[in-house]
PDB file of C-alpha atoms in Angstrom:
ATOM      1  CA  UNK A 189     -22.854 -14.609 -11.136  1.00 79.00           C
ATOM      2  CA  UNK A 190     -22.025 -12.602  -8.014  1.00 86.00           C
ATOM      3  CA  UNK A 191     -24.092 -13.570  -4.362  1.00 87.00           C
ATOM      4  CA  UNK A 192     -25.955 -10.474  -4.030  1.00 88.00           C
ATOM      5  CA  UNK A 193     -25.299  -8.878  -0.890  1.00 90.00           C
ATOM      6  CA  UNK A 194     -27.397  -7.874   2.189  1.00 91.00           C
ATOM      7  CA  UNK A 195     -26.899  -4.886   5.287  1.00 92.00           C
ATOM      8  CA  UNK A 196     -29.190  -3.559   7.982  1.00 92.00           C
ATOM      9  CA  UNK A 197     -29.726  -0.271   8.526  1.00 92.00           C
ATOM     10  CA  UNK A 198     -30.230   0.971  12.013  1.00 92.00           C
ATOM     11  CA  UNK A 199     -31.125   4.799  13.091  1.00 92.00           C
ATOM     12  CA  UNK A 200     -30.528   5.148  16.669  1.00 93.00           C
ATOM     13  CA  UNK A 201     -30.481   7.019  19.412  1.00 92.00           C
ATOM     14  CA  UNK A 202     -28.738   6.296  23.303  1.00 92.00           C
ATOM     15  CA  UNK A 203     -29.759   2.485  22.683  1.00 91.00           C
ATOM     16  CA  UNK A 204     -26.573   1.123  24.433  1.00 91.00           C
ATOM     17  CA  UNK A 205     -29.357  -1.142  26.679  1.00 88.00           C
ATOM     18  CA  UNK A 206     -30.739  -3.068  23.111  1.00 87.00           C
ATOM     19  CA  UNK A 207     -28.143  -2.819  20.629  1.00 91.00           C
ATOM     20  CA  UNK A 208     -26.246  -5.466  21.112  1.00 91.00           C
ATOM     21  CA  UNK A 209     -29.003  -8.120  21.384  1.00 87.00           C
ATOM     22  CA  UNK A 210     -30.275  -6.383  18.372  1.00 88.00           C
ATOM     23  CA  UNK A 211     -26.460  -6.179  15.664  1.00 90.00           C
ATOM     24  CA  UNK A 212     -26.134 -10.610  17.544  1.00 89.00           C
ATOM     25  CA  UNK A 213     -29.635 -11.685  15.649  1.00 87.00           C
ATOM     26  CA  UNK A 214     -27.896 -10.325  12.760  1.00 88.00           C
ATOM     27  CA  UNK A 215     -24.390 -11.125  12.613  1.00 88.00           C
ATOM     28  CA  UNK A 216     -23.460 -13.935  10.523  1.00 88.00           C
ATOM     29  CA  UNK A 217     -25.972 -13.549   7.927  1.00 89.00           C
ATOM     30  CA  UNK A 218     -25.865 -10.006   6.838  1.00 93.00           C
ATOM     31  CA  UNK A 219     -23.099  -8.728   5.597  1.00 95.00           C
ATOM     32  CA  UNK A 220     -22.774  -5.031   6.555  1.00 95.00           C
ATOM     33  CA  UNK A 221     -24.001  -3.204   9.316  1.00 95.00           C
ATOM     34  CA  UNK A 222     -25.010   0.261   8.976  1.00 96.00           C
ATOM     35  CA  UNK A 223     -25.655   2.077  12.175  1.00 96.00           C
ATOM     36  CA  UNK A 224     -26.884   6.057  11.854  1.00 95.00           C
ATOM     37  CA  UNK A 225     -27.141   7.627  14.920  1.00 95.00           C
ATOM     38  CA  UNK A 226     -29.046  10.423  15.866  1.00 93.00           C
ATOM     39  CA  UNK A 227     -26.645  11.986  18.839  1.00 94.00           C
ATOM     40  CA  UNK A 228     -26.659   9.533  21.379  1.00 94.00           C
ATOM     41  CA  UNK A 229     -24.795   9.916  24.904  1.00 95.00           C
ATOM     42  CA  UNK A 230     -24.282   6.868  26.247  1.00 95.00           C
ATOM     43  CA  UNK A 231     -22.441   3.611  25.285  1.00 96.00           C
ATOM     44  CA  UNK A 232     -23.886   3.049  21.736  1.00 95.00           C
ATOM     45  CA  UNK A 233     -21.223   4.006  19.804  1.00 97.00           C
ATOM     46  CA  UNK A 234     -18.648   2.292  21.530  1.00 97.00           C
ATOM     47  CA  UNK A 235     -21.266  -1.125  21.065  1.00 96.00           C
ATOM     48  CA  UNK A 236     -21.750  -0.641  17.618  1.00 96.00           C
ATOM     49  CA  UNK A 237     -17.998  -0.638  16.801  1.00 96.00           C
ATOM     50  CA  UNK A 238     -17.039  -3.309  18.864  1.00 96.00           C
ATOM     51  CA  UNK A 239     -20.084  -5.413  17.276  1.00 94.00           C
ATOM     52  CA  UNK A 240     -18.368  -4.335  13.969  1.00 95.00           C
ATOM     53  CA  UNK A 241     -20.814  -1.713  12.201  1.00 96.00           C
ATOM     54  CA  UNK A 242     -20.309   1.138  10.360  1.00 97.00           C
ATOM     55  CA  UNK A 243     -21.175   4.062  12.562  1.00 98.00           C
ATOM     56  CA  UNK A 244     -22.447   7.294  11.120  1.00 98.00           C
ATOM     57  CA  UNK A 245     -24.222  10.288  13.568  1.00 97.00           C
ATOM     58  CA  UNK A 246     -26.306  12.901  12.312  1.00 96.00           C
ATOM     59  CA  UNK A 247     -27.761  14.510  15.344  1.00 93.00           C
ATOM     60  CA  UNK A 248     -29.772  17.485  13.678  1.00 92.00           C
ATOM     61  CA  UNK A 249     -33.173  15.103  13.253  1.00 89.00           C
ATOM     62  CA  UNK A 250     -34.304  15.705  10.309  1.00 90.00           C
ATOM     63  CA  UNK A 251     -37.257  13.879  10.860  1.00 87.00           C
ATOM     64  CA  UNK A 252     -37.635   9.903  10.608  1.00 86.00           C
ATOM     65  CA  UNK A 253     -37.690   9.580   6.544  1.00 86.00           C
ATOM     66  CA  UNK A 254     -34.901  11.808   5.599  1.00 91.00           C
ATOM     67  CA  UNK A 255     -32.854  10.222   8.185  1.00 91.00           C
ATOM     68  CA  UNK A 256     -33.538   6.942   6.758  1.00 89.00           C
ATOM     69  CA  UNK A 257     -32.585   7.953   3.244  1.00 90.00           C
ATOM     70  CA  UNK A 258     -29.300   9.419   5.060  1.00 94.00           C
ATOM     71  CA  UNK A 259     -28.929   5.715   6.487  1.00 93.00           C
ATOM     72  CA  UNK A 260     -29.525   3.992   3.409  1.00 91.00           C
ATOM     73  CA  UNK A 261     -26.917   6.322   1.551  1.00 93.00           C
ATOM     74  CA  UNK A 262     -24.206   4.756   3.719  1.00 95.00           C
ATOM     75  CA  UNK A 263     -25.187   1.027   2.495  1.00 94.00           C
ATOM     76  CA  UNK A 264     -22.901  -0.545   0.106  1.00 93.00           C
ATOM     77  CA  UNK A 265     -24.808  -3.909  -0.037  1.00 92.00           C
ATOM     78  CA  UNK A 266     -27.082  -4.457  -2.742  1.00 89.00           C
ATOM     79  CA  UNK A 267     -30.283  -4.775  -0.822  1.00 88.00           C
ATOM     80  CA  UNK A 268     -30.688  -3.987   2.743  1.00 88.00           C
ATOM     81  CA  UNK A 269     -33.647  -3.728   5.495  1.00 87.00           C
ATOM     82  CA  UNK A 270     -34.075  -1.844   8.653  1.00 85.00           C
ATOM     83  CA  UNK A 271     -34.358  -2.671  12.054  1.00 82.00           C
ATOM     84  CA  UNK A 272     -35.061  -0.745  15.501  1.00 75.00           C
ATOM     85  CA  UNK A 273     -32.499  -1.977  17.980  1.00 73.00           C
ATOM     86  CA  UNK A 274     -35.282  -3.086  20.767  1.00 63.00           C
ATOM     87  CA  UNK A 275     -37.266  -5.410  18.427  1.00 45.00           C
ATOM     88  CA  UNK A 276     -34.741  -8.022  18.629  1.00 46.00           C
ATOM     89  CA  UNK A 277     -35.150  -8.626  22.361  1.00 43.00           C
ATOM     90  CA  UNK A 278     -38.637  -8.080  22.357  1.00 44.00           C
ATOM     91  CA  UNK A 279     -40.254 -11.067  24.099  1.00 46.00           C
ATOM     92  CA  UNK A 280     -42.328 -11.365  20.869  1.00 47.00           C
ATOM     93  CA  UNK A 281     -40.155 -10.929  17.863  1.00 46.00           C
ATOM     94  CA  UNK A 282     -40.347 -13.602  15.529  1.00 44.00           C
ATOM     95  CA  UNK A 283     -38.737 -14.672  12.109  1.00 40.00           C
ATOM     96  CA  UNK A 284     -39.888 -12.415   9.130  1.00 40.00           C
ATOM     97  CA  UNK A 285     -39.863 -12.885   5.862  1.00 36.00           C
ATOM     98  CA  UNK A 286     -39.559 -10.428   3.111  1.00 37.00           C
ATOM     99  CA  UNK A 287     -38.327 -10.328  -0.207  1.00 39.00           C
ATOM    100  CA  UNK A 288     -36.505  -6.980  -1.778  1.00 40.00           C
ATOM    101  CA  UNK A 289     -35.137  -5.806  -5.213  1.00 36.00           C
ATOM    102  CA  UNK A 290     -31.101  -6.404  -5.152  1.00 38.00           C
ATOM    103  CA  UNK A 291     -30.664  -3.027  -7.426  1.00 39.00           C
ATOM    104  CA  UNK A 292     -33.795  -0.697  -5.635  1.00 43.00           C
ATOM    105  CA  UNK A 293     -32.533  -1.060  -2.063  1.00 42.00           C
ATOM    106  CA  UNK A 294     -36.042  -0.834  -0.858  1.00 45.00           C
ATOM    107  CA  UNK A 295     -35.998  -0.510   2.916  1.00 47.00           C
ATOM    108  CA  UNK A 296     -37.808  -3.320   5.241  1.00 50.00           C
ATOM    109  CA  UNK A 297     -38.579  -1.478   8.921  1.00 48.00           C
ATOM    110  CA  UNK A 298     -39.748  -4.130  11.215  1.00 45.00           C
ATOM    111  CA  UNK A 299     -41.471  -2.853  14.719  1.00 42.00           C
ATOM    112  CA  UNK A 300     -43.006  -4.643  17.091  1.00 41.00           C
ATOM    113  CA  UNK A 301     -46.009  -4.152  19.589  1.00 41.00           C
ATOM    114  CA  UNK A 302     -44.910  -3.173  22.820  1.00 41.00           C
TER     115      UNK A 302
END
């Protein structure tokens, strides 16, 4: 039997001042990054590829859930969760737990307070 394999999904926008705090909580244990952005024009491309994701841009905003599904239909993992760039350096973010179907690729969007 084959380890099943995990991404994040990201949907951003000009998020050059979180991002990379946000792709170093994850590197290591996830295995792709999937980064959709929604037109950005500062440095967050350039971050996001030298961090190592997979960058996609969509700018004509759809609205939050189709842009999502457009995320998640660049995953190649078998599960996968989402995460907003500034919750990892929030001075509150904590370890979360959550369990997800390895075949559904049911999404996981963690926010915190601000």
């Amino acid at each position: 039997m084959t380890k099943p394999t995990l991404a994040v999904a990201l949907i951003v926008k000009n998020e050059s001042k979180h991002l990379r705090a946000c792709l170093e909580t994850v590197q290591g244990w996830v295995d792709e990054i999937v980064i959709l952005d929604s037109g950005s024009s500062d440095d967050t491309k350039a971050i996001a590829e030298e961090m190592g994701a997979k960058f996609y841009t969509n700018s004509d905003w759809p609205g939050f859930g189709l842009q999502r599904q457009i995320a998640q239909s660049h995953v190649q993992s078998d599960s996968y969760f989402g995460l907003m760039p500034m919750s990892a350096s929030h001075p509150s973010s904590k370890p979360v737990s959550w369990k997800r179907s390895v075949k559904t690729l049911q999404p996981l969007f963690i926010s915190l307070p601000d």
